[in-house]
PDB file of C-alpha atoms and ligand atoms in Angstrom:
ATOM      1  CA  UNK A 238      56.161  15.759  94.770  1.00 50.00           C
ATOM      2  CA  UNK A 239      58.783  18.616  95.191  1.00 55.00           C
ATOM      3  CA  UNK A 240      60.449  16.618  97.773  1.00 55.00           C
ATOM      4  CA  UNK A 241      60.198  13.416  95.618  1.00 54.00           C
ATOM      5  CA  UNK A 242      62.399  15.527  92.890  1.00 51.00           C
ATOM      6  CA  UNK A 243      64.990  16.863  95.089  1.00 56.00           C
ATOM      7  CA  UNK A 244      65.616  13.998  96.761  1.00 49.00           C
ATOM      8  CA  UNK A 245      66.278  12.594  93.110  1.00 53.00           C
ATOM      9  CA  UNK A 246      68.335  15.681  92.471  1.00 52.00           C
ATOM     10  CA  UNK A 247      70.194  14.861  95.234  1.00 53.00           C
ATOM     11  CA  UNK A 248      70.724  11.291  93.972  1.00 52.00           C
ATOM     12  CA  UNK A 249      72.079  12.962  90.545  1.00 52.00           C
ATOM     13  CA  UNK A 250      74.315  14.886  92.184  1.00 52.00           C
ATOM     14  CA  UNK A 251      75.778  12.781  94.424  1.00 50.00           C
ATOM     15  CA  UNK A 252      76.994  10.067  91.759  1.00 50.00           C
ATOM     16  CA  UNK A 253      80.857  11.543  90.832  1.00 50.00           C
ATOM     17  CA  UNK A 254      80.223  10.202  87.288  1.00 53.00           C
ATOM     18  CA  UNK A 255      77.477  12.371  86.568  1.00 46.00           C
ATOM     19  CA  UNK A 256      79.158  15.586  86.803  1.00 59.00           C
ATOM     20  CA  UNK A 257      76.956  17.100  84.377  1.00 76.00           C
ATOM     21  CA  UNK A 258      73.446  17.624  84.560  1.00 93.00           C
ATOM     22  CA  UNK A 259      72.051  14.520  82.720  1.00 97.00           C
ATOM     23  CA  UNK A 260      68.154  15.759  82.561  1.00 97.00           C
ATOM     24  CA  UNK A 261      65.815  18.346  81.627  1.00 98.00           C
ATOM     25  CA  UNK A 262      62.846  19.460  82.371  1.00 98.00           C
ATOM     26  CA  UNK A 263      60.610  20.335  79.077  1.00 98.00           C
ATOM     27  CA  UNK A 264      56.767  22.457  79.633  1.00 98.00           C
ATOM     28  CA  UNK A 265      54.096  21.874  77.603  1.00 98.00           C
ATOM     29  CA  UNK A 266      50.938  23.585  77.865  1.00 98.00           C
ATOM     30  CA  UNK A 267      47.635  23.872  76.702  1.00 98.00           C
ATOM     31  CA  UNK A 268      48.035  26.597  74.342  1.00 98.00           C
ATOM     32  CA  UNK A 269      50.347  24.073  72.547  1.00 98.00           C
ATOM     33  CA  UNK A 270      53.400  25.042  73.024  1.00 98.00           C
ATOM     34  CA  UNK A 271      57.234  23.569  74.142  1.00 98.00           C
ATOM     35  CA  UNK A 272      58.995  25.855  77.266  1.00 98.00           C
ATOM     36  CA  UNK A 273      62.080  25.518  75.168  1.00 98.00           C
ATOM     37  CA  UNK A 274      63.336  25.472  71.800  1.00 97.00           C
ATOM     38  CA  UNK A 275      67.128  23.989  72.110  1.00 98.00           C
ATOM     39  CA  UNK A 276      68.695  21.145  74.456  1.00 98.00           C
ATOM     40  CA  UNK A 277      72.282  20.670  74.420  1.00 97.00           C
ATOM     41  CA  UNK A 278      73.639  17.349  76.090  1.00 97.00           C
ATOM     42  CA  UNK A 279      76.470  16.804  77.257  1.00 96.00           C
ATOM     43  CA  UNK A 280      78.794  14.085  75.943  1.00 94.00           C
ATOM     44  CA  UNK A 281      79.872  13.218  79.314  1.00 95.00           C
ATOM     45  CA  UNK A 282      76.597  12.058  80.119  1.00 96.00           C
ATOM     46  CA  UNK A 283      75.310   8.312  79.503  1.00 96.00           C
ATOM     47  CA  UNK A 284      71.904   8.744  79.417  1.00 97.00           C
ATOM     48  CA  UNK A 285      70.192  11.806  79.168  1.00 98.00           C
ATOM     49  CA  UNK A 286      66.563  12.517  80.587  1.00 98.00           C
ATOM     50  CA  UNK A 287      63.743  14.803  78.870  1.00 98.00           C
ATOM     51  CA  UNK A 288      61.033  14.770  81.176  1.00 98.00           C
ATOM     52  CA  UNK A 289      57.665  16.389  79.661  1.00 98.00           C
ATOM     53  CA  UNK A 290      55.671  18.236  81.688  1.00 98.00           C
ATOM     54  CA  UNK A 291      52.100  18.671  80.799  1.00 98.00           C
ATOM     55  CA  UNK A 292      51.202  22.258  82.966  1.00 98.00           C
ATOM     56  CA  UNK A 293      47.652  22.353  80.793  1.00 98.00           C
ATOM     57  CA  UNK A 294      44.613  21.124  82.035  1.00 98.00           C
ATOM     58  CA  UNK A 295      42.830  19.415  78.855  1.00 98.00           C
ATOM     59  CA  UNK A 296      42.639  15.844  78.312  1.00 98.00           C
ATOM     60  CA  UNK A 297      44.557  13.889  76.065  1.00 97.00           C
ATOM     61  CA  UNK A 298      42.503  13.461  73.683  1.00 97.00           C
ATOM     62  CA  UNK A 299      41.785  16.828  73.588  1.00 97.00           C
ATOM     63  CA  UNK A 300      45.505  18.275  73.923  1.00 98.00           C
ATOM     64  CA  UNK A 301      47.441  15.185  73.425  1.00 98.00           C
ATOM     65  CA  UNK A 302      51.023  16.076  73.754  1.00 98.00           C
ATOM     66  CA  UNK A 303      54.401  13.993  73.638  1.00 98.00           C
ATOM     67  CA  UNK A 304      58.387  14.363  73.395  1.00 98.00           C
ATOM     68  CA  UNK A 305      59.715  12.627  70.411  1.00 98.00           C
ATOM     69  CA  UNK A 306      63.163  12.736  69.241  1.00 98.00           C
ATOM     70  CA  UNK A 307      64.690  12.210  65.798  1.00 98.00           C
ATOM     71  CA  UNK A 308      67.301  12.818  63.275  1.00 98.00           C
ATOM     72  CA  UNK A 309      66.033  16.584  61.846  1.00 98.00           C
ATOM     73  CA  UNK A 310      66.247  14.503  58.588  1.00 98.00           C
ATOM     74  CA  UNK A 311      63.368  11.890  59.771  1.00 98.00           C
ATOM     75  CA  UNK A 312      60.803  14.504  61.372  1.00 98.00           C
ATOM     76  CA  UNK A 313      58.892  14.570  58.877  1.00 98.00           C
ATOM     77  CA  UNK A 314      58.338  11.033  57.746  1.00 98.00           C
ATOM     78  CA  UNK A 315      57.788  10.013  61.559  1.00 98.00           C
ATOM     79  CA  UNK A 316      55.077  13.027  61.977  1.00 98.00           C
ATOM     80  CA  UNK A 317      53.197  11.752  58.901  1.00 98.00           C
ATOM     81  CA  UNK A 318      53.730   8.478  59.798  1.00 98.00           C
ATOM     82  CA  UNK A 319      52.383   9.260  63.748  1.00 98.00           C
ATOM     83  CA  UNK A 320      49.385  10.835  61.920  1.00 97.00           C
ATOM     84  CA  UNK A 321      48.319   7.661  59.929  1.00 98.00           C
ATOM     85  CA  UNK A 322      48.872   5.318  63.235  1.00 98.00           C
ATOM     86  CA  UNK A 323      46.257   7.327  64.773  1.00 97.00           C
ATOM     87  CA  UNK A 324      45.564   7.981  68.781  1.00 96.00           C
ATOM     88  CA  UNK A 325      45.115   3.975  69.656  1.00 96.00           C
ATOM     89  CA  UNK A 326      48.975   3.971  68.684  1.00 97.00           C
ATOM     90  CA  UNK A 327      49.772   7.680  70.528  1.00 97.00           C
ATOM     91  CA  UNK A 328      50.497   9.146  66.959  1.00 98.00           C
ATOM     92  CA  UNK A 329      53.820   6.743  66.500  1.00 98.00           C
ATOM     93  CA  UNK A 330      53.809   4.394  64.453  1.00 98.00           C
ATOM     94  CA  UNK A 331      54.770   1.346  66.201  1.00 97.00           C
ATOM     95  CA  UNK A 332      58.478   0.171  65.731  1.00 97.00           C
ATOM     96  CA  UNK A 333      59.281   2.887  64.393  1.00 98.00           C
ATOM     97  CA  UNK A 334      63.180   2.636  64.043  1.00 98.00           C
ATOM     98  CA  UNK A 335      63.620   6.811  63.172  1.00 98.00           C
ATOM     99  CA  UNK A 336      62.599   7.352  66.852  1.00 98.00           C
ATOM    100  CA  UNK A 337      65.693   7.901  69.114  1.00 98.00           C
ATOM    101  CA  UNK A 338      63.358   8.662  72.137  1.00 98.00           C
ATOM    102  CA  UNK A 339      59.828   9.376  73.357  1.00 98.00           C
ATOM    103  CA  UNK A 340      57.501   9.866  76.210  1.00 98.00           C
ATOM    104  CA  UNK A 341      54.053   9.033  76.346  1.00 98.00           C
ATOM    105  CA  UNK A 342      51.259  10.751  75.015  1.00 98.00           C
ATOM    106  CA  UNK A 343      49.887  12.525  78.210  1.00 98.00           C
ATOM    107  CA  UNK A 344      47.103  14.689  79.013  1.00 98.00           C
ATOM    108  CA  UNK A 345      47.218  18.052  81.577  1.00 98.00           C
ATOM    109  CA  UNK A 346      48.894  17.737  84.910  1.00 98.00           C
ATOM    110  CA  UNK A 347      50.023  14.004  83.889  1.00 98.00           C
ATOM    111  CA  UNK A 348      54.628  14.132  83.213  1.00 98.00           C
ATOM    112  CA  UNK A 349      56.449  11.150  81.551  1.00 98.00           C
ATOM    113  CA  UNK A 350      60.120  10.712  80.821  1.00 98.00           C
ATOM    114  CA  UNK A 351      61.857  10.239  77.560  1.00 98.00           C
ATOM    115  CA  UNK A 352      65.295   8.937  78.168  1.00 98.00           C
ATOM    116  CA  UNK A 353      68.253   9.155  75.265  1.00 98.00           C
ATOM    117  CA  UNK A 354      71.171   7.132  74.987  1.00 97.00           C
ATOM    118  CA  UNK A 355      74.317   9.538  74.576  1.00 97.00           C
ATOM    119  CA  UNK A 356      75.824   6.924  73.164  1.00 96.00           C
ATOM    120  CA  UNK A 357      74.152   6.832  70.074  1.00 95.00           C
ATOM    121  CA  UNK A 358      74.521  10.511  69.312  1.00 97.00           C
ATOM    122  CA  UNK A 359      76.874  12.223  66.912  1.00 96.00           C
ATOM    123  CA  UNK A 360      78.848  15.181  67.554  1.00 95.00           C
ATOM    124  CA  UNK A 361      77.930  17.481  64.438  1.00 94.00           C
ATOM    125  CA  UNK A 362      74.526  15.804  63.462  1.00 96.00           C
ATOM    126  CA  UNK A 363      70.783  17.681  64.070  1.00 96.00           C
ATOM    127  CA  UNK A 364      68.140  16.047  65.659  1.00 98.00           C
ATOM    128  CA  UNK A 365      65.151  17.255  66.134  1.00 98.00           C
ATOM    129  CA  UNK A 366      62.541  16.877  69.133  1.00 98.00           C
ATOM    130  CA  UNK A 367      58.603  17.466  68.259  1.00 98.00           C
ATOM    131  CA  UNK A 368      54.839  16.636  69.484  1.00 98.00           C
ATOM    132  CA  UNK A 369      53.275  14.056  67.155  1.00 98.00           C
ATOM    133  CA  UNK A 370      49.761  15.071  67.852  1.00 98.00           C
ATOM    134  CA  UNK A 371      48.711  16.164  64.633  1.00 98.00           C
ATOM    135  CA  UNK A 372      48.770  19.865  63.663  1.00 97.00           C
ATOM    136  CA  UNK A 373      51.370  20.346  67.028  1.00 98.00           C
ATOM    137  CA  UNK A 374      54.792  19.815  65.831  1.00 98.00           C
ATOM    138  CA  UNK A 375      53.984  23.400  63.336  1.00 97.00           C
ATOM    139  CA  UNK A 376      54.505  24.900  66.893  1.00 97.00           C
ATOM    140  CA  UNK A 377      55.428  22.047  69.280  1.00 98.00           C
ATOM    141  CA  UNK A 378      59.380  21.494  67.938  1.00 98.00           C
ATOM    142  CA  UNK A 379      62.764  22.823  69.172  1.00 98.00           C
ATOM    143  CA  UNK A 380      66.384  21.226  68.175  1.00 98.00           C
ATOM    144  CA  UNK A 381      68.707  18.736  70.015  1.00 98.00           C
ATOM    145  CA  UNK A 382      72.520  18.470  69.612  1.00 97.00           C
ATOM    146  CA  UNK A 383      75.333  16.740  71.387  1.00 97.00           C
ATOM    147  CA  UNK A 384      78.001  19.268  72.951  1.00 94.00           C
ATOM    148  CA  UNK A 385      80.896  19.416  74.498  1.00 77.00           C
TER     149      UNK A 385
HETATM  150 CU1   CU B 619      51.209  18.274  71.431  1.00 82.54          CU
END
């Protein structure tokens, strides 16, 4: 596993058009909580990854948690919204056009990657990433912006 990511480091690093780091690593644990509050990402990159870490050890259904990504202005109606699609759907309502970008739902030890496109982004707005397991995002939420 460690070698798997540093060979894919490697890759990163290696491409001349990525000179930024395009990816991030984001912790959650079983005592429902993000490793980090605030992810900046640099205009110069693409596509940016999120990759969501689950370092618990309870199930999903148990400890559910994901990495979803909106406009600060949409959290709400997408958490609500999550809530009333239920687990079959992973708490997201399915089409769900407010969603910029998500991982899975996972359970401990399991890691899925959400993957933004820069692109879309505006300099100036406030997005806002969450967990749409219900009752999580009260803790589970940090902030997203493009910089420089
Ligand atoms: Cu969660």
């Amino acid at each position: 596993m460690r070698k798997l990511i540093a060979i894919a480091l490697l890759g990163l690093l290696s491409t001349p058009l990525m000179a930024a780091e395009c990816s991030t690593t984001v912790e959650a644990s079983d005592a429902m909580q993000f490793n980090t509050k605030t992810i900046t990402v640099p205009k110069t990159c693409k596509a940016f990854k999120v990759v969501l870490k689950h370092t618990g050890k309870l199930p999903v259904t148990a400890m559910g948690h994901n990495w979803v990504l909106s406009h600060s202005s949409d959290e709400a109606g997408v958490i609500s919204d999550g809530m009333k699609a239920g687990a079959t759907n992973s708490y997201e309502k399915p089409g769900d056009t407010r969603i910029i970008a998500h991982t899975k739902l996972i359970g401990g030890g399991e890691t899925d990657t959400a993957t933004i496109n820069v692109t879309k982004l505006k300099a100036g707005e406030q997005y806002a990433f969450f967990c749409t397991f219900p009752g999580h995002a009260a803790l589970m939420k940090g902030s997203l912006s493009l910089g420089q």
